[in-house]
mmCIF file of C-alpha atoms in Angstrom:
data_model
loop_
_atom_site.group_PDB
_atom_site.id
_atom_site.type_symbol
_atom_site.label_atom_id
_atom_site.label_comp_id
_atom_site.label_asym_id
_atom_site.label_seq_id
_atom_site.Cartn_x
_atom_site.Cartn_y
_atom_site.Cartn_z
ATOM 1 C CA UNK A 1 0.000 0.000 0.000
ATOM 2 C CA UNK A 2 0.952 3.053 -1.492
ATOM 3 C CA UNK A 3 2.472 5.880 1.697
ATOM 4 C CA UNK A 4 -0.195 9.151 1.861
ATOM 5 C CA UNK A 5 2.402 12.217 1.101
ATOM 6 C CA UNK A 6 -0.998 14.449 0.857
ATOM 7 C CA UNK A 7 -0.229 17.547 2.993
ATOM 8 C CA UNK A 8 -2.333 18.891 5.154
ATOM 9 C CA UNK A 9 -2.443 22.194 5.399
ATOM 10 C CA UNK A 10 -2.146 24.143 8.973
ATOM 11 C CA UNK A 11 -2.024 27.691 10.536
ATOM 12 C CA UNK A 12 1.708 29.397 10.053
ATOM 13 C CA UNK A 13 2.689 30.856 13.285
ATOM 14 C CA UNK A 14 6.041 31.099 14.954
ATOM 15 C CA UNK A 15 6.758 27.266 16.568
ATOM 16 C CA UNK A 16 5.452 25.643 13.060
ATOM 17 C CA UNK A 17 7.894 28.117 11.107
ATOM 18 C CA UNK A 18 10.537 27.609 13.782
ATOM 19 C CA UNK A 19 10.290 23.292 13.780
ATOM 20 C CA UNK A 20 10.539 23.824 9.550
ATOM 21 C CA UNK A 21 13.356 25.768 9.981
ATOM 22 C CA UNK A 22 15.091 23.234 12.224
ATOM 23 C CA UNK A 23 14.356 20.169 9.773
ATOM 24 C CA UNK A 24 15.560 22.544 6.969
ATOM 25 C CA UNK A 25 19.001 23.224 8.419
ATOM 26 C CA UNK A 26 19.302 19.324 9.525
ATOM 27 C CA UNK A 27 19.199 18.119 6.016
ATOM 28 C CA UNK A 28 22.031 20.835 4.705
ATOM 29 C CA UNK A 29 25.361 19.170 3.340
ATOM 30 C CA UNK A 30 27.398 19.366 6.526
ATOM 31 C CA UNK A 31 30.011 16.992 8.302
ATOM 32 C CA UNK A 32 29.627 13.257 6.851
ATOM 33 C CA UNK A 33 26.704 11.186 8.106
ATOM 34 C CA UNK A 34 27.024 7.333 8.126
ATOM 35 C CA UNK A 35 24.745 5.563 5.709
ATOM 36 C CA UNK A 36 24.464 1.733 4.725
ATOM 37 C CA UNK A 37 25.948 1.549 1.608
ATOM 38 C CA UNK A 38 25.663 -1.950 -0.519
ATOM 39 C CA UNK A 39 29.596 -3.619 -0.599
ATOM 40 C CA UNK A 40 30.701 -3.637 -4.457
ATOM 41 C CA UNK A 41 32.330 -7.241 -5.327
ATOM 42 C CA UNK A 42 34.496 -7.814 -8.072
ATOM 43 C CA UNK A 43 32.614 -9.866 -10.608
ATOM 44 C CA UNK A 44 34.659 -12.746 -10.614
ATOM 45 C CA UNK A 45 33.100 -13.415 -6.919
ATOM 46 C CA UNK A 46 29.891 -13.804 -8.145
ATOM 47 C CA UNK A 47 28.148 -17.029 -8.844
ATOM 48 C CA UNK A 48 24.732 -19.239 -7.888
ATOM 49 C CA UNK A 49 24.520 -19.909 -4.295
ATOM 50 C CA UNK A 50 27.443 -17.550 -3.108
ATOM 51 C CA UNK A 51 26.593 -14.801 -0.243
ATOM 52 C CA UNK A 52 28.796 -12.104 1.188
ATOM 53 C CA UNK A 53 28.689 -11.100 4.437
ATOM 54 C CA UNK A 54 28.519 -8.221 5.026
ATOM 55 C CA UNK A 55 26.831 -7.053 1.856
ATOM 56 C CA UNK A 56 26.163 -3.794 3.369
ATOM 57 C CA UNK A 57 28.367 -1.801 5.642
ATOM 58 C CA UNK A 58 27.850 1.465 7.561
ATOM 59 C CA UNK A 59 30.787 4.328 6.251
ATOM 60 C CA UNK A 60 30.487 8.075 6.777
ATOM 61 C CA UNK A 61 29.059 9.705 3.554
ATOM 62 C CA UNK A 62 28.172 13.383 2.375
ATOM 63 C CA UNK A 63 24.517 13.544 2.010
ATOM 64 C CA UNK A 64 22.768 16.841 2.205
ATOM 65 C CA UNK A 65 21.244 20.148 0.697
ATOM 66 C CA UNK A 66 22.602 22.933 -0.763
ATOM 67 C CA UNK A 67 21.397 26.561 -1.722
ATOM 68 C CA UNK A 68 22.686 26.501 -5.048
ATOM 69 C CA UNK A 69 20.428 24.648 -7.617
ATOM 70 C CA UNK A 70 23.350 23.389 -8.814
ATOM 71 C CA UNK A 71 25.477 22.328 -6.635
ATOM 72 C CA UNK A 72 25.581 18.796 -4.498
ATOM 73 C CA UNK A 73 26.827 18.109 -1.262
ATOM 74 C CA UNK A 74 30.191 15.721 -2.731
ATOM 75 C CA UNK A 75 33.361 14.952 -0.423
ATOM 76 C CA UNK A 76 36.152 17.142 0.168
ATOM 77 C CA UNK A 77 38.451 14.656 1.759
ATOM 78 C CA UNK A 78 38.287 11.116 2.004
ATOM 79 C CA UNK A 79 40.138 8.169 2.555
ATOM 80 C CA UNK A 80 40.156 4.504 1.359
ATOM 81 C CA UNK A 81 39.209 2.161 4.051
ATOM 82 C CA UNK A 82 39.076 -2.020 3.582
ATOM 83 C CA UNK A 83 36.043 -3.768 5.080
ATOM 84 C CA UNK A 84 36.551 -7.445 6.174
ATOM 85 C CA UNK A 85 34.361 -9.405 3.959
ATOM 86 C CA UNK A 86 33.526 -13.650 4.302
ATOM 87 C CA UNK A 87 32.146 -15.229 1.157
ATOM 88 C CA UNK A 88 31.080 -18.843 1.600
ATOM 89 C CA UNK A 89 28.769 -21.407 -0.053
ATOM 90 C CA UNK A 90 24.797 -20.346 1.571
ATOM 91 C CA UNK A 91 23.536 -23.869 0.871
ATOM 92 C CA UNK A 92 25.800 -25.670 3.149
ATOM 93 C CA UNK A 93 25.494 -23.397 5.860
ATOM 94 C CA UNK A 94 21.283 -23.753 4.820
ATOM 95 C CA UNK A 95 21.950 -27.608 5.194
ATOM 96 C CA UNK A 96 23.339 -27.417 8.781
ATOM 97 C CA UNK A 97 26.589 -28.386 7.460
ATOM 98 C CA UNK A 98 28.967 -25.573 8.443
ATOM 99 C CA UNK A 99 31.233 -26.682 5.536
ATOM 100 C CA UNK A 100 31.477 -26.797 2.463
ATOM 101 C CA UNK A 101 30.281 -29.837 0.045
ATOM 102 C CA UNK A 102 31.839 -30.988 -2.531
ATOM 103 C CA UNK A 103 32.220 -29.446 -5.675
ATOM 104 C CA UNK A 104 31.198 -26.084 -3.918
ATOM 105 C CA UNK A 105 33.499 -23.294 -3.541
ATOM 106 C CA UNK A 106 35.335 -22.952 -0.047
ATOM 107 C CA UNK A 107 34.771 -20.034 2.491
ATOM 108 C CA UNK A 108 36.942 -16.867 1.420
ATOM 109 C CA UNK A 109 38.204 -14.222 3.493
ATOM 110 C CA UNK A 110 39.201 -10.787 1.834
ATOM 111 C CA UNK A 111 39.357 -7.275 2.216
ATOM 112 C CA UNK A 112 37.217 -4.923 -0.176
ATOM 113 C CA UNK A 113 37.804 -1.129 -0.451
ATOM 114 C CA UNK A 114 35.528 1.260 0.148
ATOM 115 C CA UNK A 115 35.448 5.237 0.169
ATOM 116 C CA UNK A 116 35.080 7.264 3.602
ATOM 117 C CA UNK A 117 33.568 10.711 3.687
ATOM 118 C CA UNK A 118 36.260 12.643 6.126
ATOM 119 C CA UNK A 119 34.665 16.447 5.250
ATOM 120 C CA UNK A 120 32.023 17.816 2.879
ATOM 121 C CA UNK A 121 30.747 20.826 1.239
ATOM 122 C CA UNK A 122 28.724 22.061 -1.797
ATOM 123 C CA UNK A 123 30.053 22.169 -5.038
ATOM 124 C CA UNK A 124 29.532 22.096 -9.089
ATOM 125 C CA UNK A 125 27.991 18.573 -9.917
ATOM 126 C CA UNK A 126 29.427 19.178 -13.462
ATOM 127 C CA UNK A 127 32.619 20.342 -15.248
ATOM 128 C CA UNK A 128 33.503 21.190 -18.558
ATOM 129 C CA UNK A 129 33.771 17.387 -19.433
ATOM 130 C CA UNK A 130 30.031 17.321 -19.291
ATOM 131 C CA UNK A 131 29.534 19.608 -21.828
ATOM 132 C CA UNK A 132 29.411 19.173 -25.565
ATOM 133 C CA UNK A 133 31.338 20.395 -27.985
ATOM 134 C CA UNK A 134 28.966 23.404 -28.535
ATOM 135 C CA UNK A 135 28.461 24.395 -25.078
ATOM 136 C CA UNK A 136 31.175 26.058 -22.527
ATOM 137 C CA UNK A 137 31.239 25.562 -19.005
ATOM 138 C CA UNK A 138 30.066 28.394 -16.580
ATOM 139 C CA UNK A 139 32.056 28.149 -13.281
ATOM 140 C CA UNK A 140 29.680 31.192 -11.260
ATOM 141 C CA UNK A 141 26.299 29.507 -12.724
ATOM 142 C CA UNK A 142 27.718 25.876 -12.696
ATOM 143 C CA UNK A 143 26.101 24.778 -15.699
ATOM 144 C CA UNK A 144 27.002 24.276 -19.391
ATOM 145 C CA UNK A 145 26.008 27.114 -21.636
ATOM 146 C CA UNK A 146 25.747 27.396 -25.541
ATOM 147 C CA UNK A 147 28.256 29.172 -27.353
ATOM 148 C CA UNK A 148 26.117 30.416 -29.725
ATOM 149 C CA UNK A 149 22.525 31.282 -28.573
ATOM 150 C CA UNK A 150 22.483 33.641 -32.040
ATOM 151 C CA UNK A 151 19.025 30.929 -33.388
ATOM 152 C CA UNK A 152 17.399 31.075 -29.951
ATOM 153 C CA UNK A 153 15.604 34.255 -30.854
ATOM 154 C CA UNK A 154 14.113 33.109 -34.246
ATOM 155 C CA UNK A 155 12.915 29.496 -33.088
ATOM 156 C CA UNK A 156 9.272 30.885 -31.771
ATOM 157 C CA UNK A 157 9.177 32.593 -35.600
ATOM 158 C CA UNK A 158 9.819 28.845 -36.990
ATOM 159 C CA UNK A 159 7.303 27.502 -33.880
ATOM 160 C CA UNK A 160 10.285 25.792 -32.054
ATOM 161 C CA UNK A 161 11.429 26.252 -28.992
ATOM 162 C CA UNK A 162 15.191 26.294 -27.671
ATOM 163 C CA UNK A 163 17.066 23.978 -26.192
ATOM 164 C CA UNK A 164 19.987 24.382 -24.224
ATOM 165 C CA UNK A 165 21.363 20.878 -24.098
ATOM 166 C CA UNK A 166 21.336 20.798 -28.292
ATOM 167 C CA UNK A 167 21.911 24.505 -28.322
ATOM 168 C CA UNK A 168 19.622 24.312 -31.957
ATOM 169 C CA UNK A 169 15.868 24.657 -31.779
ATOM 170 C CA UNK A 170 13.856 21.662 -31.569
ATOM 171 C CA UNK A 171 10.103 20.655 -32.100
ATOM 172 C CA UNK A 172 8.073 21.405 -28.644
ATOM 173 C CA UNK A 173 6.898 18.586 -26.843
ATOM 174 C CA UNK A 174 3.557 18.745 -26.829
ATOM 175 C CA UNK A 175 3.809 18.514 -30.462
ATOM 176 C CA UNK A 176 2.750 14.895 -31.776
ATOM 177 C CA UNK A 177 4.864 12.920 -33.273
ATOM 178 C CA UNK A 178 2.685 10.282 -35.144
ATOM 179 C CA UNK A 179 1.856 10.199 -38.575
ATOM 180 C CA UNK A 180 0.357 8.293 -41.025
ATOM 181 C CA UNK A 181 1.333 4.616 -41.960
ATOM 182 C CA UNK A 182 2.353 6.752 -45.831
ATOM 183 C CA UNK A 183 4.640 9.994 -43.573
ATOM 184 C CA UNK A 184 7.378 10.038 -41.448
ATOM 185 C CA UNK A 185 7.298 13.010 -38.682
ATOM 186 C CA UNK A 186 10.160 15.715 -39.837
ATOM 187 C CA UNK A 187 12.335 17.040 -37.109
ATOM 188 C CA UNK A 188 13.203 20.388 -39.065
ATOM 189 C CA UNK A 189 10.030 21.277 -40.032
ATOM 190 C CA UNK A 190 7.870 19.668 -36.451
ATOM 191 C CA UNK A 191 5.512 18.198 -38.937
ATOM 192 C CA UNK A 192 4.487 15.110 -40.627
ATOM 193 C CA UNK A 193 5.853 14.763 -44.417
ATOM 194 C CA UNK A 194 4.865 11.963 -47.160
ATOM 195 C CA UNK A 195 7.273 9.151 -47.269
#
C-alpha cells in the first residue's frame, strides 16, 4: 500500500515556522553522516549460491542540501578504508553443514575497499567534461552554456522552442509525433511529411 504524502495544510505561526526551519538546516550538506551503503564485489566473486557477508556496511558519507540549484553536497576529503568481507557457499550453511560440500566453492576471506567521507561541502555537480562540444562551461552559474545562442531568438518565428542541451531549436513537446502509416514526422520542419 501506497504511503499518503498528501499535505495537510495548517495555521503558520512562529513554533510551526521555527520546527521547519530546524528540519531545513538538519538536512544541509554538513560533516559526513554514516549511511548503509551496498559492498561492491568484483565480478569474478559472483556465482549461484554464493553470499557475502557483510553485503552492506555502515561508512560516513556526504549527504545533504545545498542553496545553489546546482550544486551537491560531494566529499572534500576522504580516505580509502578495507572492510573485512567472508564469502562462503549459503547452501551448506542452509543444510546445517557448516562446511562446504563438494564441488562447492570454499569459504573466502578478503578485504574490499571502500570510500570514507572525512569532510564535505557544496560544489559544481558538473565540469567542462560534461559539456558538448557546442556548449562552454560556466564556473559562477555551474552549468554548461551554448556558445552560440544567435538561433534562440528566431525558433518561436519557426514555432520551435530552444534547447539548451542541443543549443539548436527543436520541435516542442507537446507537439505529436505520429503520422500516417504513408509519412514520417520531420524534425526540421515539427511536422508530418509523405514518405
Amino acid at each position: 500500500m501506497p504511503e499518503d504524502m498528501s499535505p495537510v495544510e495548517i495555521a503558520c505561526d512562529r513554533n510551526f515556522k521555527r520546527e521547519s526551519n530546524i528540519l531545513h538546516r538538519q538536512s544541509l550538506c554538513r560533516p559526513p553522516r554514516k549511511q548503509l551503503i551496498p559492498v561492491k564485489m568484483p565480478s569474478k566473486y559472483y556465482m549461484p549460491g554464493v553470499y557475502h557477508r557483510p553485503n552492506m556496511y555502515e561508512v560516513e558519507r556526504c549527504v545533504g542540501v545545498c542553496q545553489h540549484p546546482n550544486h551537491k553536497c560531494l566529499p572534500i576529503e576522504k580516505e580509502i578504508i578495507e572492510v573485512p568481507i567472508t564469502s562462503d557457499f549459503i547452501y551448506s550453511r542452509l543444510l546445517g553443514s557448516g562446511s562446504h560440500t563438494s564441488g562447492n566453492p570454499p569459504e573466502k576471506c578478503m578485504r574490499i575497499k571502500m570510500e570514507k567521507h572525512l569532510l564535505c561541502g557544496c560544489q559544481c555537480a558538473m565540469t567542462q567534461k560534461n559539456c558538448s562540444d557546442k556548449q562552454v562551461f560556466s564556473e559562477d552559474r555551474c552549468i554548461c552554456e551554448c556558445k552560440d545562442m544567435s538561433k534562440a531568438k528566431s525558433c518561436s518565428q519557426l514555432n520551435r522552442m530552444w534547447s539548451n542541451e542541443k543549443c539548436d531549436c527543436i520541435c516542442p513537446p507537446t507537439i505529436s509525433r505520429q503520422c500516417s502509416s504513408a509519412a514520417v514526422f520531420d524534425e526540421t520542419n515539427c511536422r508530418c511529411i509523405q514518405n
